[in-house]
Short mmCIF file of C-alpha atoms in Angstrom, two decimals:
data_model
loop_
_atom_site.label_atom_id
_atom_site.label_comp_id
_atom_site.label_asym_id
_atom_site.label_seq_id
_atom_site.Cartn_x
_atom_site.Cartn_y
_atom_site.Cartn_z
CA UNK O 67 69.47 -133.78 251.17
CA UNK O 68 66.23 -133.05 249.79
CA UNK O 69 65.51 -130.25 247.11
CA UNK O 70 62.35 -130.47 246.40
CA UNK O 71 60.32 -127.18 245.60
CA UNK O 72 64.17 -125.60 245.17
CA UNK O 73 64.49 -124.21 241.31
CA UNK O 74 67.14 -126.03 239.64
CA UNK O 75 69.31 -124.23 237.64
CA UNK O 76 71.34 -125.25 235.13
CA UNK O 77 74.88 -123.53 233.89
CA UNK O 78 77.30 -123.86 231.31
CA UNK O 79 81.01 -123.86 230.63
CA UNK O 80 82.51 -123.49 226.91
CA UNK O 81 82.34 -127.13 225.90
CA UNK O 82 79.20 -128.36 224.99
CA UNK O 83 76.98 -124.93 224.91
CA UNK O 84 74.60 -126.37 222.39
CA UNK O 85 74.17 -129.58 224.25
CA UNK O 86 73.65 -127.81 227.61
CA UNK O 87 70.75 -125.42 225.46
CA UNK O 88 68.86 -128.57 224.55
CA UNK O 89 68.85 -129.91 227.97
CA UNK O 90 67.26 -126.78 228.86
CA UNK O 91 64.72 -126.62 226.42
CA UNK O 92 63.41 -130.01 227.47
CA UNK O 93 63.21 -128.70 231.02
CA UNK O 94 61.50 -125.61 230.19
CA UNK O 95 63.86 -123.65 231.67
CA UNK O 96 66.65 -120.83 230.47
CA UNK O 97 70.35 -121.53 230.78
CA UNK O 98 71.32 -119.85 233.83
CA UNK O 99 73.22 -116.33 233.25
CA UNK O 100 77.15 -117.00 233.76
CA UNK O 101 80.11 -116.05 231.33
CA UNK O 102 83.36 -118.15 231.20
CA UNK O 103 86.61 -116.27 229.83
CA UNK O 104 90.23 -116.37 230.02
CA UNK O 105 92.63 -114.01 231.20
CA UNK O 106 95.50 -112.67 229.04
CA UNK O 107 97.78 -115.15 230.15
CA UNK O 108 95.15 -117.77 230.20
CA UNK O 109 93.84 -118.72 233.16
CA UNK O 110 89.85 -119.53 233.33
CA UNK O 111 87.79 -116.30 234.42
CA UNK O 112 84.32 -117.54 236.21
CA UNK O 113 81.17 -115.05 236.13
CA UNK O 114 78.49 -116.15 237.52
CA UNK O 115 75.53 -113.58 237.27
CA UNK O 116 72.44 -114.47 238.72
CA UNK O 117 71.87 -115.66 242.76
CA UNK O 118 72.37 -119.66 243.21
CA UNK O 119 71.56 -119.45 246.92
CA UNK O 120 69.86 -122.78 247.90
CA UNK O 121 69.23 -123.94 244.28
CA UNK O 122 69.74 -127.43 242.57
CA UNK O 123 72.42 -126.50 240.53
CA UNK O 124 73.64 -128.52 237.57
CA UNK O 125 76.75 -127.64 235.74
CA UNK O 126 76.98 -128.89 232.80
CA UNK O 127 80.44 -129.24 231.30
CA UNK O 128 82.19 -132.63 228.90
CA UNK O 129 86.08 -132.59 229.81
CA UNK O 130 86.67 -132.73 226.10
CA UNK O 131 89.38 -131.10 223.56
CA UNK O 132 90.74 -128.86 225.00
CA UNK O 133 91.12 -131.10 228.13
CA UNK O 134 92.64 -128.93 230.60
CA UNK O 135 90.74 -125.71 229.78
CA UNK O 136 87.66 -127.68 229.98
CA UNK O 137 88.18 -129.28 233.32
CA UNK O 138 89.30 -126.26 234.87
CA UNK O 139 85.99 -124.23 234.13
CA UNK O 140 84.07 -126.99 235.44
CA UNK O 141 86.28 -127.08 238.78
CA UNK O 142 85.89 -122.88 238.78
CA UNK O 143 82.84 -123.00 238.12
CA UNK O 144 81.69 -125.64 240.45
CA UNK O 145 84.12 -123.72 243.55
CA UNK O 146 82.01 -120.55 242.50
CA UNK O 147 78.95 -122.17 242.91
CA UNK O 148 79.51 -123.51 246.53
CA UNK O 149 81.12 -120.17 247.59
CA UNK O 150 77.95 -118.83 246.83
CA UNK O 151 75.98 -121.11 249.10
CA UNK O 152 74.42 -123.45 246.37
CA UNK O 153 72.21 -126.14 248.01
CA UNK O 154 73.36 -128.85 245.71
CA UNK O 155 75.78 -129.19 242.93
CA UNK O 156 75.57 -131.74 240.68
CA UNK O 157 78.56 -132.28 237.82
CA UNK O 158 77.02 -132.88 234.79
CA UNK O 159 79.95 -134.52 232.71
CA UNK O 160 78.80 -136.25 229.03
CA UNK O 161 82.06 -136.91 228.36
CA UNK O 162 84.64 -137.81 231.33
CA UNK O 163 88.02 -137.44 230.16
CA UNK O 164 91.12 -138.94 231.98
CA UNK O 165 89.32 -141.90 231.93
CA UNK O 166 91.40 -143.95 229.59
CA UNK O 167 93.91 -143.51 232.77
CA UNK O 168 91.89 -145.87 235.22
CA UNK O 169 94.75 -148.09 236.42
CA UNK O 170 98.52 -148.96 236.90
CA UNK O 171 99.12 -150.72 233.56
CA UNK O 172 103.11 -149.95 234.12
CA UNK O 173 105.49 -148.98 236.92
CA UNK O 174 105.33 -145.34 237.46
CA UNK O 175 101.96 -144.81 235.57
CA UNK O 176 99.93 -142.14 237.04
CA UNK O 177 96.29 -143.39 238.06
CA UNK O 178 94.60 -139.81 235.99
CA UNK O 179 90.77 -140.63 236.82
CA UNK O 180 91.38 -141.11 240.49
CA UNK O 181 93.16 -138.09 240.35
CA UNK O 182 90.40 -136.36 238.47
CA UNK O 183 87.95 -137.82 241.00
CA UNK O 184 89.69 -136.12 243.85
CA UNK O 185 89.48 -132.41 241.94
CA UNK O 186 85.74 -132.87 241.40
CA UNK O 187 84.93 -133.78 245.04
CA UNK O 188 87.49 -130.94 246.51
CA UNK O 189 85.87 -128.30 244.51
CA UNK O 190 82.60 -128.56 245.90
CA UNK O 191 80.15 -130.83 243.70
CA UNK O 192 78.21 -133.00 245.50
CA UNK O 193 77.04 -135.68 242.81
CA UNK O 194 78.53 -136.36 239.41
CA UNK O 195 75.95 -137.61 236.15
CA UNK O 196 77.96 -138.81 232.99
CA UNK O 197 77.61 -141.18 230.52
CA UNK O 198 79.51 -144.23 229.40
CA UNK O 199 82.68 -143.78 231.65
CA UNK O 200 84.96 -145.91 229.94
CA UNK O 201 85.70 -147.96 233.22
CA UNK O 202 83.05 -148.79 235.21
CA UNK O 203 85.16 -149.04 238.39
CA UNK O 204 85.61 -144.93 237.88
CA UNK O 205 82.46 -144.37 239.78
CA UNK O 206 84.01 -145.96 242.82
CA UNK O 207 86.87 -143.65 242.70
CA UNK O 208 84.59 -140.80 243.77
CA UNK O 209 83.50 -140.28 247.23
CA UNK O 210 80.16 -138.63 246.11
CA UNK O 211 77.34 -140.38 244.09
CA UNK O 212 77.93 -141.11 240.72
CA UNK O 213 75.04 -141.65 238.01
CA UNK O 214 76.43 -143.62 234.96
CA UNK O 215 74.24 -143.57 232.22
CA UNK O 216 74.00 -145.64 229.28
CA UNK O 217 74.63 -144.44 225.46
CA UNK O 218 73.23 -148.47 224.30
CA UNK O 219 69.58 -148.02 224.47
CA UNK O 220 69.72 -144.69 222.05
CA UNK O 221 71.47 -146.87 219.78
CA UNK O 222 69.13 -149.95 220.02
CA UNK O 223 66.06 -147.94 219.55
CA UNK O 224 68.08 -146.40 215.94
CA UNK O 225 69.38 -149.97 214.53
CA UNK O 226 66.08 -151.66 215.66
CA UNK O 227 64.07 -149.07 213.52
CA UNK O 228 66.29 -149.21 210.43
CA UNK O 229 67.31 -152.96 210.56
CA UNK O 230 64.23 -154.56 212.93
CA UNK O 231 64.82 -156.89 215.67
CA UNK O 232 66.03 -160.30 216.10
CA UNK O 233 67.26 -159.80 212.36
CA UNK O 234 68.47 -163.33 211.82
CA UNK O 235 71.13 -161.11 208.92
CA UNK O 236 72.71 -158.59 211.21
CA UNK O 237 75.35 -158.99 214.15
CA UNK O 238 76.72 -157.06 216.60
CA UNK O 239 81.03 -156.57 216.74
CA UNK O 240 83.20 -155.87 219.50
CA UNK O 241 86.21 -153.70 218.37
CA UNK O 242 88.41 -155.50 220.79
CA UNK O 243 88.18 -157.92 223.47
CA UNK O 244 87.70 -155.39 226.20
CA UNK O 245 84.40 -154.14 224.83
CA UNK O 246 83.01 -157.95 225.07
CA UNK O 247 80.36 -157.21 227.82
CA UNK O 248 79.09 -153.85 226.51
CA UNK O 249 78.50 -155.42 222.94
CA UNK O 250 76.86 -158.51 224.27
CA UNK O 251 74.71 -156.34 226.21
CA UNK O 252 73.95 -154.34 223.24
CA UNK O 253 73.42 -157.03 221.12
CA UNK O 254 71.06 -158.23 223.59
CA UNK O 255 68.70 -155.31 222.95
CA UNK O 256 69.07 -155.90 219.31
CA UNK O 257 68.08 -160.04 219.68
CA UNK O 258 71.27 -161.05 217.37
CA UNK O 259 74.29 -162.62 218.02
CA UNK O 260 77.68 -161.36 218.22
CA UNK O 261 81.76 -161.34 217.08
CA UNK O 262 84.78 -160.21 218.51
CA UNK O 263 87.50 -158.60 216.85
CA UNK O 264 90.65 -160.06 218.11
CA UNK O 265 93.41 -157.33 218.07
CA UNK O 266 97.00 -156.36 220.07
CA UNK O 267 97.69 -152.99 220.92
CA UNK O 268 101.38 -151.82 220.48
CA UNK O 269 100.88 -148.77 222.06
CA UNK O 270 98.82 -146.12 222.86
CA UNK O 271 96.19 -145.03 219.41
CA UNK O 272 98.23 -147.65 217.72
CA UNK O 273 96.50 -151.43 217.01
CA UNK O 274 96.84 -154.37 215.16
CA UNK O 275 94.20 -156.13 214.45
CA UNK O 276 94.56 -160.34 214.65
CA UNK O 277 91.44 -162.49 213.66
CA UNK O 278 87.91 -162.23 214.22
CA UNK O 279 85.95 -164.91 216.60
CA UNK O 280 82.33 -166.05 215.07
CA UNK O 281 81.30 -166.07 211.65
CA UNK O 282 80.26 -162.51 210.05
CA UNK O 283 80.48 -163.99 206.31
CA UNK O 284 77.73 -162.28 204.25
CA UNK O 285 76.44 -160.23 207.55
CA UNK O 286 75.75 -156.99 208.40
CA UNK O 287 77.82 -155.39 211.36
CA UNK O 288 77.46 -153.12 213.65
CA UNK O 289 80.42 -152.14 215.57
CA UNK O 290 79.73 -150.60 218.70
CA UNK O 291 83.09 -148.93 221.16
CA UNK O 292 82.52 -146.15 224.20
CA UNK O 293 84.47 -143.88 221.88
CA UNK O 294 86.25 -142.74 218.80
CA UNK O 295 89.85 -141.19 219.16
CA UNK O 296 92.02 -141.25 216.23
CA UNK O 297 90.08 -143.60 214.61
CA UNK O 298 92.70 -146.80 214.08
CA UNK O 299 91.03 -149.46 216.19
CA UNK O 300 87.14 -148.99 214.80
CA UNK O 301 88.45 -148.44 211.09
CA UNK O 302 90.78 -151.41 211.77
CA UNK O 303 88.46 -153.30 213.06
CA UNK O 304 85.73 -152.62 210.14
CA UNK O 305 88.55 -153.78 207.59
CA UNK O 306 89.12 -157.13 208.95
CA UNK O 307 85.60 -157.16 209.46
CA UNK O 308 85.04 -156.92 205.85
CA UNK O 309 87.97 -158.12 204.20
CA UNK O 310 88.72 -160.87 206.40
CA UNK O 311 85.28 -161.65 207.90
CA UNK O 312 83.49 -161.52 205.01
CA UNK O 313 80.54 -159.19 205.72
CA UNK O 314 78.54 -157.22 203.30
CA UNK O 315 78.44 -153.73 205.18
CA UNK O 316 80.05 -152.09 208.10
CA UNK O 317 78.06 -149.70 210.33
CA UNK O 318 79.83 -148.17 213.74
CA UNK O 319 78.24 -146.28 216.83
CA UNK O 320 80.32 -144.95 219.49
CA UNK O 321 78.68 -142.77 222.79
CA UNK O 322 81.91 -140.14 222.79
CA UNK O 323 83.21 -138.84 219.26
CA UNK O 324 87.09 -137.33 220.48
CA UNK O 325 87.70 -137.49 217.04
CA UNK O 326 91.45 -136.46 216.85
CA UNK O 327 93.54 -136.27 213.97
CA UNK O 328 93.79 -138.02 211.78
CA UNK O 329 90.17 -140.33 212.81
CA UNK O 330 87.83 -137.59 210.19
CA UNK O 331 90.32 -139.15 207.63
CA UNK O 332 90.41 -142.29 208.32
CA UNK O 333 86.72 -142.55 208.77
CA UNK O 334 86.07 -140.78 205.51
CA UNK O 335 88.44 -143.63 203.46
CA UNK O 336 86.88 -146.34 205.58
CA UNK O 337 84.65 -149.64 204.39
CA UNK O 338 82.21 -148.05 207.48
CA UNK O 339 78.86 -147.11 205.92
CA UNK O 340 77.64 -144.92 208.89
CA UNK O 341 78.93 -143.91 212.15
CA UNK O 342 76.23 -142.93 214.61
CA UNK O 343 78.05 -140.68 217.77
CA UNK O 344 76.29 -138.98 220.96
CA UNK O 345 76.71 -134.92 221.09
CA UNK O 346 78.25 -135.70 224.35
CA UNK O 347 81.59 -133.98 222.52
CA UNK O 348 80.90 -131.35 219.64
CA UNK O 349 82.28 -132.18 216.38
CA UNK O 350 85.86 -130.72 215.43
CA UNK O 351 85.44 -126.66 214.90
CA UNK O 352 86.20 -126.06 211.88
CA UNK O 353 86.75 -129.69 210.38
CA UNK O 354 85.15 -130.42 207.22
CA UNK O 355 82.32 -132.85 207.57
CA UNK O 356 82.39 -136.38 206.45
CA UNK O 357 78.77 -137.39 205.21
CA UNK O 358 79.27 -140.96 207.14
CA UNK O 359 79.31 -139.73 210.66
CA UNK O 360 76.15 -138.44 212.31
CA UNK O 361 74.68 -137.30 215.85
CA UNK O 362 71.86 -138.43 218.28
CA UNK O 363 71.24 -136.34 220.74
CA UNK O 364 71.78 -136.98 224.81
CA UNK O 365 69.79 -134.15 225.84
CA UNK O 366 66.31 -135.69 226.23
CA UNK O 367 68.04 -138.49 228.94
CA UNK O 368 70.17 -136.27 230.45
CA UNK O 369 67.54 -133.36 231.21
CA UNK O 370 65.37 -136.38 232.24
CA UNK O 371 67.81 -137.37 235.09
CA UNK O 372 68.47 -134.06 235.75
CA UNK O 373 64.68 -133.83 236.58
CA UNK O 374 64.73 -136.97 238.50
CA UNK O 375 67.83 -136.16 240.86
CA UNK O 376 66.28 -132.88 241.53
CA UNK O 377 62.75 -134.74 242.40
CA UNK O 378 65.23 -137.34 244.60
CA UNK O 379 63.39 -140.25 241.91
CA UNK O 380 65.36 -143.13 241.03
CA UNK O 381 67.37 -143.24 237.67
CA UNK O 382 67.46 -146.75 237.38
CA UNK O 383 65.15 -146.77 234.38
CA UNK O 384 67.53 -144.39 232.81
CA UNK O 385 70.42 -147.26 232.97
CA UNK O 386 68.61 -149.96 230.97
#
């Protein structure tokens, strides 16, 4: 299918309105005119208010807190937009929630991003563009092109201005052994070497933490996960770290901040020095802010693929 010379226009549902606005404003375009409401007894009320006929439309939309409110406006609003003849929809999803849900890990267990998967591609959307699914295999459970791109390189280009690279004193940590290949990757980028934190969950948010393999004595870590939920692995992993490792300061970057309670507490007692998070998810409404956790922002990369789907120009650049 090819768009080009068709406007692209880009829409919003109610969970990241302030990321979708900066996308925008590195297109050069205006947020496309649509309201999103409830009914009295709660159920999601789609508006869309301008003519989509034939346009590249992008809705953009993270599947965070509240889960199911938030993936039902972008299912509404995505079955709005192919009712009323949009030429292509693209899913625009920061944050893909579900995700954690990738597999059978049990008998009986549910397989939630399959499932998930299925709802995007029945309502209508013809491509999906997220960020740091926390499975890789997730993209093959959709039937429709998926563009995975890469929180990493943000976080390289930060660390390797404030610490230099190849800095023979600094060393990249995975939180657990799953994140192995995305923290070798990372510290890659970075020219250091890395450490895993050993650990054995007991069950779900719940961790305990077991040694450390390579030496971080008198180092300065970085801890890099996908994503920040309650909090217990990363601020587990940052005490043994320290305590048990032996290194001088603890920094943390994650691409998807869920912060759930009680993670702004834990964080905020924590030997962590700084946690750099993506605005893929907005921080808690309402939550008091901890001075160690700041934002980068995903709009610039996002609006950039945005511009290269519509254009039908590869991505691929937007992966490394």
């Amino acid at each position: 299918m090819t768009l080009n010379g068709r406007e692209i226009k880009v829409f919003t549902g109610n969970a990241c309105p302030i990321l979708s606005e900066e996308i925008c404003a590195h297109l050069n375009q205006n947020l496309g005119n649509s309201t999103v409401t409830q009914f009295a007894d709660g159920e999601c009320s789609v508006s869309v208010q301008e003519p989509v006929r034939g346009s590249d439309v992008f809705i953009v939309q993270s599947t965070c807190k509240p889960v199911n409110d938030s993936l039902m406006e972008l299912l509404i609003m995505t079955d709005a937009m192919k009712r009323a003849s949009a030429g292509r929809i693209t899913a625009v999803i920061p944050y893909f929630g579900y995700a954690r849900q990738d597999r059978k890990a049990k008998s009986r267990d549910p397989i939630s991003a399959k499932l998930v998967a299925n709802l995007i591609t029945a309502a209508g959307a013809d491509r999906v563009l997220t960020m740091d699914l926390h499975a890789a295999q997730i993209q093959g459970f959709f039937d429709i092109p998926v563009d995975n791109l890469m929180g990493a390189p943000i976080f390289a280009k930060y660390y390797i201005r404030k610490f230099g690279k190849g800095n023979e004193d600094l060393m990249v940590v995975s939180p657990d052994v799953g994140s192995t290949a995305r923290a070798r990757a990372f510290a890659m980028k970075l020219g250091v070497n890395m450490a895993i934190v050993d650990k054995r969950r007991e069950r779900a948010n719940h961790s305990e933490v077991m040694n450390i393999i390579g030496n971080v004595e008198g180092k300065t870590c970085i801890l890099l996960d996908d994503m920040v939920d309650t909090g217990g692995s990363l601020v587990g992993a940052a005490k043994a770290v320290k305590e048990v490792g032996g290194a001088t300061e603890v920094y943390a970057c994650a691409s998807h901040g869920v912060l759930s309670d009680p993670a702004l507490e834990r964080i905020s007692n924590s030997c962590i020095k700084e946690l750099m998070l993506l605005n893929t998810i907005p921080y808690p409404e309402g939550a008091p802010k901890v001075n160690s956790i700041n934002y980068m922002s995903v709009a610039p990369i996002f609006a950039d693929a945005i511009s290269r789907i519509h254009e039908e120009l590869s991505i691929s650049s937007l992966f490394e």
